[in-house]
Amino acid sequence: MKHLNIEQKRPRIAVFDFTGCEGCELQLANKEETLGAFLDAIEVINYREVSSEKGDNYDVALIDGAITRPDEIERLKAIREKAKVLVAMGSCACFGGVTKLKNAYNLDEANREVYGDCPKETIPTMAVGDVVTVDLKLPGCPVSKDEVERVVQHLVWDLPLPTYAYPVCLQCKQRYTVCRFDMGELCLGPITRAGCNAPCPAGGLGCWGCRGPAENPNYEEFFALAKEKGFSEQEVKDRLAFFGGFEDVL
Amino acid sequence: MCPLPLRSYDVRLESEMNQPLDFNRLLRLKPVAKVFKSEITGVIRLTEMEKLFHIRIIDDAERERFSFLPGQFVMLEVPGYGEVPISISSSPSNKGYIELCIRKAGTVTNALHRAHRGAKVGIRGPFGTNFPLERMEGQSILLIAGGLGLAPLRAPIFHVTENRSDFRDVHILYGTKDPDQLLFDYQYEEWRRIDDVNIQVIVEQANDSWKGPVGLITKLLDNVTIDPNGTYAIVCGPPVMFKFVCGQLSQMGIPMDRMFVSLERRMHCGMGKCCRCNVGDTYTCTDGPVFDYWSVINLKEAI
Amino acid sequence: MTTSGKNTKKINLNVDVHHLTRVEGHGNIRVRVVDGKVTEARWDIVETPRFFEVMLKGKHYTAAGILTARICGICSIGHCLASVRASEAAFGVTIPEAAAKLRLLAKHGETMQSHFLHLFFLAAPDFLGLTSAIPLKDLNPEVFGIAARLKKLANDICDLVAGRTTHPVSLQVGGVAKMPDRHALLEIRDRLERSVPDLTATVELFKTLEIPEFVRETEFVALKGENDYPFIGGRLVSTDGVERDESEYLAMTNEYVDKNNTSKWAKLSRESLAVGALARLNNNYDFLNDQAKAVAVELGLAPVCHAPLMNNVAQLVECVHVVYDSIRLIDELVDSGNAETMAPVKPKAGRGVGAVEVPRGILYHDYEYGDDGRVVRANCVIPTTQNNANIHYDMHALAEQFACEGMTDERLELLCSMLVRAYDPCISCSVH
Amino acid sequence: MLFKILSKDGFRSLVEIILQSNEIIAPKKIGTKADGDPIHQFLPVTSFEEMDLDYRTTEYSAKTYFLPYRENLCTFDFEADDWEQKIAYRMQPRAIIGLRAFDINALTKLDKVFSKGRFPSPYYISRRKNTFIVGIDREPLEDEFCQSIGADIVTHGFDLFMTDLGDRYFVAVDSDRGFNLLNRVDVREVTDEDTQAYKEVRKRIQNGFKTKINLSNLPNLLDLEFTSEVWKKWGDKCLSCGSCAMVCPTCYCYGVSEEVSMDFKEGARVKQLYSCNLLDFARVAGGHNFRPDQETRLKYRYYHQHRGFLEDYDEPKCVGCNRCGRVCLAGISPAAVIRDLYEENV
Ligand SMILES: Cc1cc2nc3c(=O)[nH]c(=O)nc-3n(C[C@H](O)[C@H](O)[C@H](O)COP(=O)(O)OP(=O)(O)OC[C@H]3O[C@@H](n4cnc5c(N)ncnc54)[C@H](O)[C@@H]3O)c2cc1C
Ligand code: SF4
Ligand code: SF4
Ligand code: SF4
């Protein structure tokens, strides 16, 4: 593809993981049908989970995981200095993710409970954006490989990067699924940003909001409808807090 | 029992197509999806944000068949990036190629701005309504543009200047924010020299080198005297401009159905299908983009 | 080639790996050999702790599986299964038969995807002298193609049954949310059958790899098969002859905190124990299907095998088992038609334990619920946690065995790294 | 139109004949809602037993078989600095069985948009012409207002249309291919007794429509009430999720975007159904949004349904199935909104 006389530039990509399950990193090695082409389009500089190569001459840093220890702050800042583009990949990096749930508990007690009198260092969970400037956010738990591919295409060719202003419901409907509310379950689909292709409702689980809020969501109506369908305030709150994306309305 | 009672219909066979659903001939089906492969034969940098592209349909027969009227637009396809509606900015009498003046605004237009001569793009169209210039023959014409509005206005300007004797007084009024944003500044002189074409340019904010008038475009209208019953106006520019300019024209006595504007909306098809440009019952792409001002003010939420 | 004491020349070695690559999570290796004597040989986990057990407190039972799936991106299905199993045990729910089959199928998908990922992308490069599997794409496109196809098949099974490859959505307390489309199941079955040549090629490839010889006697812990090779629930067994009920898992793990590690350590009859593919196979060899047994024989793996690096081979044998077992499961599922897949769930106060054989070994979730269906107390014991001490002691033995003439820092570093990778540790998991 | 009487066994063999070499889409029961109602969807079936013609309604209409939620309009092959465009819109023939009258009327409305006029859509036409349609009369649901719209009776747009007379079907035949197919199974001519029975069934169905909305003068009213507070009242509830448009049998707005394969060798122009209630429906480059708030977007939807479409095609776009009303989580239903407009309830 050279029809606009633009030369292809292979972005030099480094992947760094912080506190998380590394599921997002694993996604990068998934979507096998295009994996070869994906690896051809980029130059992998640093990707600890699948490669022993190490370097720091990268343009793009893909960050997954949240920040939960002081040394991670330093590491992240050093990465920010080197990276031209810093992408927060996954809900942990974008919002803090499930790891952020721990902030609701007393960390000293938590430590004592898990490690007895050998406590480990830990600080309240932060999103990557709380520590450094983030150029691009790709929320999702886990991140969608399709979206990562689109980012790479964007970086290589400046191809359009889809932005999903609308909520999950649209994609859910386009998968011909039965609405979870009809099944008597709670679903955050109406206020959550689309782009995941609604795997949860399609798989029989209401949306838990891992992608954070859609553009300008109608919270008021959503709360009213959740209440009308018989869900307690606690239930709705628990769910909004789950992935850390809805802090603004909690 | 023998299987397959259902017959497969091939829409490409003409005989089938005249059956129950009564649709058109094979040729008609083509431009719906097929793009005319074209080549960028020249790029002229106009300002920081705008470039003029000369575009030529590669296939000889397709090029021969392609014709348009001033005010119409094409869907310009950059494969891989997307398709955007762009007004044709050149003279309709120009057979070999068209000119498109494009502002850097998003993905597709950015990509175009990086393209060089020789790059291949696609064209569908032309689409939409045109300025009814034949109706204006023998009358005076006000051609008014603000900002990027000069791009669509250029086609009628070409038509009028090329057929100068068909019209009475001709005024071209053009305004932008500042002198750096003036489009086609190299052509004003040429237009000015054409017999009896009155061209005035104004900017909202002057810089050191600017010698001309300063202010809003409506200010230029003060210098124009017209015979309201023998005058048509064509106004192109951002929607806010319509209200002021057309309002003033109205006060000058020009009937609203003799003022024509070109509307802009989001578009994805150009064929009155995607509904993105729809305003109530009106499709900007097929019923417009050229509307008389009376229709516009009757169109709810149009401007 | 046993060594140590008898060295003619005193040798000094120094290995320091800060964040071992091609494993999931963060761990460090440190080995010092001074004058031919191993003075230090450590395997330390430095992963950031996440406190999942604390975060579980107060969570509704419907959230527990979704939350704990996030303990690990690779074995999320296993975590989810252990979690819903623990909840079901606490509430006394029996899941429908079709749901049990679907869960096992999802489990098989995960076993395959994890094992193939490990074999091709994490372990194989060491044997081929590469730093990663990425160059394979150009050096040996055939192998890369096989790896990609097998992994894709595994992922698609997870996708179809669990709703998503990573972090399942359909595995819920009470069963599985829905029966997958019949046509989709049959298509997967077809692909499983067609994957046999790829499997055979993989076995051939592994036959050519030279596995460093290293043996240390170990106690292997796994689920105990009754009629089948075990994956989900059942009694617990060890090669040293210990046998326990699922709910007595604490007696089987004996976790304790080591000051240098964010992950805990575990022990049973000896100073450490091992879980994983090799442990499963050592305890349940007889339940492997014939095809898998044939491959085990071909690759020289027989129980009880005490060579930790043979875990790679055990994984491959399991892959073969799982491929054929998935075909059987799909046949049964298709026959069962539109069978019920969800049992009604009534939460009540109580405690339950779920044990599941995830790719890296046996995983336990243990929840105590209040009347409101919310977790009061939770405990999760992760396979890598159980393996860490064993890796640590293995490291010492390995260093002793190889601290002989001709050994270089680089070579020892590679051997140590291969040892750790053979366990396929899932570190973020172990520090949950 | 021709009428025939088809025995129930005859219908079964008809379905089986079609199934021998074609795909059939029909209502299929896929589960039960929390409130006990069965859930039906138009899905491919492989046997007569799989279909459930006793269905009441489907959450989704069958439009996706004509206007898929996502389809490739064309593909591009990139080669050095050039490209080749490929267009494919041929479709295998198939049958849809069990469409109700209003769903067929919805198709004839779509025909007006996509098969006629200056720019017929080959993608749509190919699907439409290659689909054999067997309709069926069913008793309406309480909230359907098809009758008010005049979409409860269907006169064309199908191949066969069946009314269940208990032990036999009364069949209207509207196409040559339908006629030929019928002749291969057990049919007979209509007797007076059949006609009588048919009329009775029809009457029962007619009387089953309980929701009535006043549509007289609605286009005019919409103009008059352009600034009405009613729009704000309902607009504030709208979740801007687009569910209504996705289930509606006639909503057809779409967006087009382009996708490139990861090896940069191929591209595709993808059409995706969109909804006018979505936030960025009318947003243009530079960020200007012609309909930035829920209120104006919701209003536009009603405008298009009941005024704009009417002006262009002489009938409203809506067929009164109330699928949108049922699917809307915020509880916005056409009957309520239109009633409010008439009564100026704010
Ligand atoms: C009838 C008509 C004539 C036009 N003539 C010109 C012209 O002569 N010169 C010029 O520079 N611009 C013109 N425009 C505006 C031009 O179409 C937009 O600037 C362009 O679509 C932006 O696309 P993008 O991909 O660069 O931006 P993005 O923001 O990336 O847009 C994404 C998509 O949204 C749609 N879209 C966004 N903005 C517009 C818009 N303003 N109008 C229609 N669709 C839009 C397009 O489908 C586009 O592909 C015209 C618009 C219309 C409707
Ligand atoms: S299941 Fe959720 S996402 Fe889907 S339509 Fe219902 S509310 Fe929206
Ligand atoms: S449906 Fe919701 S929870 Fe599921 S992936 Fe999408 S945004 Fe995340
Ligand atoms: S009632 Fe709603 S869904 Fe049905 S046709 Fe009318 S607008 Fe569409």
PDB file of N, CA and C in Angstrom, chain C residues 351-407:
ATOM      1  N   ARG C 351     -19.037 -22.135  53.462  1.00  0.00           N
ATOM      2  CA  ARG C 351     -17.690 -22.067  52.957  1.00  0.00           C
ATOM      3  C   ARG C 351     -17.510 -23.109  51.857  1.00  0.00           C
ATOM      4  N   GLY C 352     -16.721 -22.801  50.865  1.00  0.00           N
ATOM      5  CA  GLY C 352     -16.516 -23.761  49.783  1.00  0.00           C
ATOM      6  C   GLY C 352     -15.132 -23.632  49.189  1.00  0.00           C
ATOM      7  N   VAL C 353     -14.638 -24.766  48.707  1.00  0.00           N
ATOM      8  CA  VAL C 353     -13.316 -24.785  48.090  1.00  0.00           C
ATOM      9  C   VAL C 353     -13.452 -25.306  46.667  1.00  0.00           C
ATOM     10  N   GLY C 354     -12.745 -24.682  45.747  1.00  0.00           N
ATOM     11  CA  GLY C 354     -12.709 -25.170  44.377  1.00  0.00           C
ATOM     12  C   GLY C 354     -11.273 -25.424  43.983  1.00  0.00           C
ATOM     13  N   ALA C 355     -10.976 -26.636  43.531  1.00  0.00           N
ATOM     14  CA  ALA C 355      -9.629 -26.935  43.063  1.00  0.00           C
ATOM     15  C   ALA C 355      -9.699 -27.225  41.569  1.00  0.00           C
ATOM     16  N   VAL C 356      -8.824 -26.600  40.821  1.00  0.00           N
ATOM     17  CA  VAL C 356      -8.823 -26.792  39.378  1.00  0.00           C
ATOM     18  C   VAL C 356      -7.390 -26.945  38.913  1.00  0.00           C
ATOM     19  N   GLU C 357      -7.172 -27.885  38.003  1.00  0.00           N
ATOM     20  CA  GLU C 357      -5.842 -28.029  37.422  1.00  0.00           C
ATOM     21  C   GLU C 357      -5.700 -27.018  36.289  1.00  0.00           C
ATOM     22  N   VAL C 358      -5.014 -25.936  36.553  1.00  0.00           N
ATOM     23  CA  VAL C 358      -4.767 -24.952  35.503  1.00  0.00           C
ATOM     24  C   VAL C 358      -3.440 -25.346  34.852  1.00  0.00           C
ATOM     25  N   PRO C 359      -3.088 -24.705  33.731  1.00  0.00           N
ATOM     26  CA  PRO C 359      -1.894 -25.177  33.020  1.00  0.00           C
ATOM     27  C   PRO C 359      -0.670 -25.376  33.910  1.00  0.00           C
ATOM     28  N   ARG C 360      -0.469 -24.484  34.880  1.00  0.00           N
ATOM     29  CA  ARG C 360       0.753 -24.558  35.679  1.00  0.00           C
ATOM     30  C   ARG C 360       0.615 -25.372  36.935  1.00  0.00           C
ATOM     31  N   GLY C 361      -0.531 -26.024  37.120  1.00  0.00           N
ATOM     32  CA  GLY C 361      -0.686 -26.869  38.292  1.00  0.00           C
ATOM     33  C   GLY C 361      -1.990 -26.624  38.994  1.00  0.00           C
ATOM     34  N   ILE C 362      -2.039 -27.127  40.216  1.00  0.00           N
ATOM     35  CA  ILE C 362      -3.329 -27.128  40.889  1.00  0.00           C
ATOM     36  C   ILE C 362      -3.584 -25.780  41.561  1.00  0.00           C
ATOM     37  N   LEU C 363      -4.797 -25.280  41.359  1.00  0.00           N
ATOM     38  CA  LEU C 363      -5.181 -23.962  41.845  1.00  0.00           C
ATOM     39  C   LEU C 363      -6.357 -24.111  42.796  1.00  0.00           C
ATOM     40  N   TYR C 364      -6.287 -23.421  43.950  1.00  0.00           N
ATOM     41  CA  TYR C 364      -7.391 -23.502  44.910  1.00  0.00           C
ATOM     42  C   TYR C 364      -7.995 -22.130  45.165  1.00  0.00           C
ATOM     43  N   HIS C 365      -9.309 -22.070  45.163  1.00  0.00           N
ATOM     44  CA  HIS C 365     -10.006 -20.892  45.675  1.00  0.00           C
ATOM     45  C   HIS C 365     -10.860 -21.362  46.849  1.00  0.00           C
ATOM     46  N   ASP C 366     -10.893 -20.561  47.875  1.00  0.00           N
ATOM     47  CA  ASP C 366     -11.597 -20.946  49.095  1.00  0.00           C
ATOM     48  C   ASP C 366     -12.341 -19.706  49.588  1.00  0.00           C
ATOM     49  N   TYR C 367     -13.659 -19.759  49.582  1.00  0.00           N
ATOM     50  CA  TYR C 367     -14.454 -18.597  49.983  1.00  0.00           C
ATOM     51  C   TYR C 367     -15.358 -18.927  51.159  1.00  0.00           C
ATOM     52  N   GLU C 368     -15.528 -17.902  51.979  1.00  0.00           N
ATOM     53  CA  GLU C 368     -16.532 -18.015  53.024  1.00  0.00           C
ATOM     54  C   GLU C 368     -17.561 -16.929  52.744  1.00  0.00           C
ATOM     55  N   TYR C 369     -18.832 -17.325  52.673  1.00  0.00           N
ATOM     56  CA  TYR C 369     -19.898 -16.391  52.330  1.00  0.00           C
ATOM     57  C   TYR C 369     -20.772 -16.047  53.514  1.00  0.00           C
ATOM     58  N   GLY C 370     -21.305 -14.845  53.481  1.00  0.00           N
ATOM     59  CA  GLY C 370     -22.339 -14.469  54.438  1.00  0.00           C
ATOM     60  C   GLY C 370     -23.699 -14.774  53.834  1.00  0.00           C
ATOM     61  N   ASP C 371     -24.753 -14.507  54.590  1.00  0.00           N
ATOM     62  CA  ASP C 371     -26.104 -14.794  54.117  1.00  0.00           C
ATOM     63  C   ASP C 371     -26.495 -13.999  52.887  1.00  0.00           C
ATOM     64  N   ASP C 372     -25.882 -12.816  52.740  1.00  0.00           N
ATOM     65  CA  ASP C 372     -26.253 -11.930  51.644  1.00  0.00           C
ATOM     66  C   ASP C 372     -25.558 -12.314  50.333  1.00  0.00           C
ATOM     67  N   GLY C 373     -24.853 -13.433  50.324  1.00  0.00           N
ATOM     68  CA  GLY C 373     -24.172 -13.834  49.097  1.00  0.00           C
ATOM     69  C   GLY C 373     -22.930 -13.017  48.837  1.00  0.00           C
ATOM     70  N   ARG C 374     -22.401 -12.376  49.877  1.00  0.00           N
ATOM     71  CA  ARG C 374     -21.164 -11.612  49.719  1.00  0.00           C
ATOM     72  C   ARG C 374     -20.018 -12.317  50.451  1.00  0.00           C
ATOM     73  N   VAL C 375     -18.827 -12.187  49.903  1.00  0.00           N
ATOM     74  CA  VAL C 375     -17.673 -12.888  50.439  1.00  0.00           C
ATOM     75  C   VAL C 375     -17.269 -12.280  51.789  1.00  0.00           C
ATOM     76  N   VAL C 376     -17.035 -13.149  52.746  1.00  0.00           N
ATOM     77  CA  VAL C 376     -16.572 -12.675  54.050  1.00  0.00           C
ATOM     78  C   VAL C 376     -15.050 -12.820  54.139  1.00  0.00           C
ATOM     79  N   ARG C 377     -14.567 -13.943  53.606  1.00  0.00           N
ATOM     80  CA  ARG C 377     -13.144 -14.218  53.699  1.00  0.00           C
ATOM     81  C   ARG C 377     -12.776 -15.053  52.488  1.00  0.00           C
ATOM     82  N   ALA C 378     -11.595 -14.812  51.944  1.00  0.00           N
ATOM     83  CA  ALA C 378     -11.222 -15.565  50.759  1.00  0.00           C
ATOM     84  C   ALA C 378      -9.761 -15.945  50.818  1.00  0.00           C
ATOM     85  N   ASN C 379      -9.441 -17.038  50.185  1.00  0.00           N
ATOM     86  CA  ASN C 379      -8.047 -17.443  50.083  1.00  0.00           C
ATOM     87  C   ASN C 379      -7.850 -18.104  48.730  1.00  0.00           C
ATOM     88  N   CYS C 380      -6.760 -17.736  48.051  1.00  0.00           N
ATOM     89  CA  CYS C 380      -6.464 -18.361  46.773  1.00  0.00           C
ATOM     90  C   CYS C 380      -5.030 -18.879  46.850  1.00  0.00           C
ATOM     91  N   VAL C 381      -4.835 -20.131  46.466  1.00  0.00           N
ATOM     92  CA  VAL C 381      -3.482 -20.671  46.430  1.00  0.00           C
ATOM     93  C   VAL C 381      -3.151 -21.031  44.995  1.00  0.00           C
ATOM     94  N   ILE C 382      -2.102 -20.393  44.519  1.00  0.00           N
ATOM     95  CA  ILE C 382      -1.777 -20.434  43.094  1.00  0.00           C
ATOM     96  C   ILE C 382      -0.672 -21.466  42.823  1.00  0.00           C
ATOM     97  N   PRO C 383      -0.736 -22.152  41.685  1.00  0.00           N
ATOM     98  CA  PRO C 383       0.271 -23.167  41.382  1.00  0.00           C
ATOM     99  C   PRO C 383       1.693 -22.633  41.457  1.00  0.00           C
ATOM    100  N   THR C 384       1.932 -21.484  40.873  1.00  0.00           N
ATOM    101  CA  THR C 384       3.300 -20.989  40.871  1.00  0.00           C
ATOM    102  C   THR C 384       3.787 -20.738  42.296  1.00  0.00           C
ATOM    103  N   THR C 385       2.867 -20.360  43.176  1.00  0.00           N
ATOM    104  CA  THR C 385       3.224 -20.201  44.579  1.00  0.00           C
ATOM    105  C   THR C 385       3.744 -21.532  45.118  1.00  0.00           C
ATOM    106  N   GLN C 386       3.050 -22.591  44.733  1.00  0.00           N
ATOM    107  CA  GLN C 386       3.449 -23.914  45.224  1.00  0.00           C
ATOM    108  C   GLN C 386       4.780 -24.341  44.607  1.00  0.00           C
ATOM    109  N   ASN C 387       5.051 -23.843  43.406  1.00  0.00           N
ATOM    110  CA  ASN C 387       6.283 -24.252  42.732  1.00  0.00           C
ATOM    111  C   ASN C 387       7.504 -23.428  43.128  1.00  0.00           C
ATOM    112  N   ASN C 388       7.294 -22.199  43.600  1.00  0.00           N
ATOM    113  CA  ASN C 388       8.414 -21.285  43.759  1.00  0.00           C
ATOM    114  C   ASN C 388       9.536 -21.838  44.621  1.00  0.00           C
ATOM    115  N   ALA C 389       9.167 -22.424  45.742  1.00  0.00           N
ATOM    116  CA  ALA C 389      10.213 -22.969  46.614  1.00  0.00           C
ATOM    117  C   ALA C 389      10.964 -24.078  45.894  1.00  0.00           C
ATOM    118  N   ASN C 390      10.208 -24.880  45.168  1.00  0.00           N
ATOM    119  CA  ASN C 390      10.828 -25.980  44.439  1.00  0.00           C
ATOM    120  C   ASN C 390      11.804 -25.462  43.383  1.00  0.00           C
ATOM    121  N   ILE C 391      11.412 -24.404  42.698  1.00  0.00           N
ATOM    122  CA  ILE C 391      12.303 -23.808  41.696  1.00  0.00           C
ATOM    123  C   ILE C 391      13.573 -23.330  42.395  1.00  0.00           C
ATOM    124  N   HIS C 392      13.362 -22.702  43.538  1.00  0.00           N
ATOM    125  CA  HIS C 392      14.479 -22.175  44.312  1.00  0.00           C
ATOM    126  C   HIS C 392      15.467 -23.290  44.666  1.00  0.00           C
ATOM    127  N   TYR C 393      14.956 -24.401  45.182  1.00  0.00           N
ATOM    128  CA  TYR C 393      15.865 -25.493  45.574  1.00  0.00           C
ATOM    129  C   TYR C 393      16.435 -26.202  44.359  1.00  0.00           C
ATOM    130  N   ASP C 394      15.632 -26.306  43.308  1.00  0.00           N
ATOM    131  CA  ASP C 394      16.137 -26.848  42.035  1.00  0.00           C
ATOM    132  C   ASP C 394      17.347 -26.047  41.575  1.00  0.00           C
ATOM    133  N   MET C 395      17.223 -24.724  41.687  1.00  0.00           N
ATOM    134  CA  MET C 395      18.254 -23.815  41.208  1.00  0.00           C
ATOM    135  C   MET C 395      19.583 -24.140  41.886  1.00  0.00           C
ATOM    136  N   HIS C 396      19.477 -24.404  43.194  1.00  0.00           N
ATOM    137  CA  HIS C 396      20.686 -24.712  43.947  1.00  0.00           C
ATOM    138  C   HIS C 396      21.306 -26.005  43.431  1.00  0.00           C
ATOM    139  N   ALA C 397      20.474 -26.997  43.273  1.00  0.00           N
ATOM    140  CA  ALA C 397      20.964 -28.288  42.804  1.00  0.00           C
ATOM    141  C   ALA C 397      21.551 -28.169  41.408  1.00  0.00           C
ATOM    142  N   LEU C 398      20.871 -27.402  40.585  1.00  0.00           N
ATOM    143  CA  LEU C 398      21.332 -27.230  39.217  1.00  0.00           C
ATOM    144  C   LEU C 398      22.679 -26.536  39.183  1.00  0.00           C
ATOM    145  N   ALA C 399      22.804 -25.503  40.007  1.00  0.00           N
ATOM    146  CA  ALA C 399      24.070 -24.773  40.047  1.00  0.00           C
ATOM    147  C   ALA C 399      25.187 -25.708  40.496  1.00  0.00           C
ATOM    148  N   GLU C 400      24.886 -26.526  41.487  1.00  0.00           N
ATOM    149  CA  GLU C 400      25.907 -27.457  41.974  1.00  0.00           C
ATOM    150  C   GLU C 400      26.317 -28.436  40.893  1.00  0.00           C
ATOM    151  N   GLN C 401      25.302 -28.923  40.177  1.00  0.00           N
ATOM    152  CA  GLN C 401      25.606 -29.922  39.157  1.00  0.00           C
ATOM    153  C   GLN C 401      26.439 -29.318  38.030  1.00  0.00           C
ATOM    154  N   PHE C 402      26.131 -28.088  37.683  1.00  0.00           N
ATOM    155  CA  PHE C 402      26.785 -27.535  36.505  1.00  0.00           C
ATOM    156  C   PHE C 402      27.972 -26.625  36.816  1.00  0.00           C
ATOM    157  N   ALA C 403      28.256 -26.408  38.100  1.00  0.00           N
ATOM    158  CA  ALA C 403      29.389 -25.554  38.437  1.00  0.00           C
ATOM    159  C   ALA C 403      30.688 -26.323  38.240  1.00  0.00           C
ATOM    160  N   CYS C 404      30.951 -26.699  37.002  1.00  0.00           N
ATOM    161  CA  CYS C 404      32.141 -27.473  36.740  1.00  0.00           C
ATOM    162  C   CYS C 404      32.927 -26.793  35.648  1.00  0.00           C
ATOM    163  N   GLU C 405      33.986 -27.380  35.282  1.00  0.00           N
ATOM    164  CA  GLU C 405      34.891 -26.769  34.321  1.00  0.00           C
ATOM    165  C   GLU C 405      34.183 -26.515  32.990  1.00  0.00           C
ATOM    166  N   GLY C 406      34.532 -25.440  32.393  1.00  0.00           N
ATOM    167  CA  GLY C 406      33.972 -25.147  31.076  1.00  0.00           C
ATOM    168  C   GLY C 406      32.677 -24.366  31.162  1.00  0.00           C
ATOM    169  N   MET C 407      32.133 -24.290  32.348  1.00  0.00           N
ATOM    170  CA  MET C 407      30.878 -23.557  32.487  1.00  0.00           C
ATOM    171  C   MET C 407      31.165 -22.057  32.467  1.00  0.00           C
TER     172      MET C 407
END
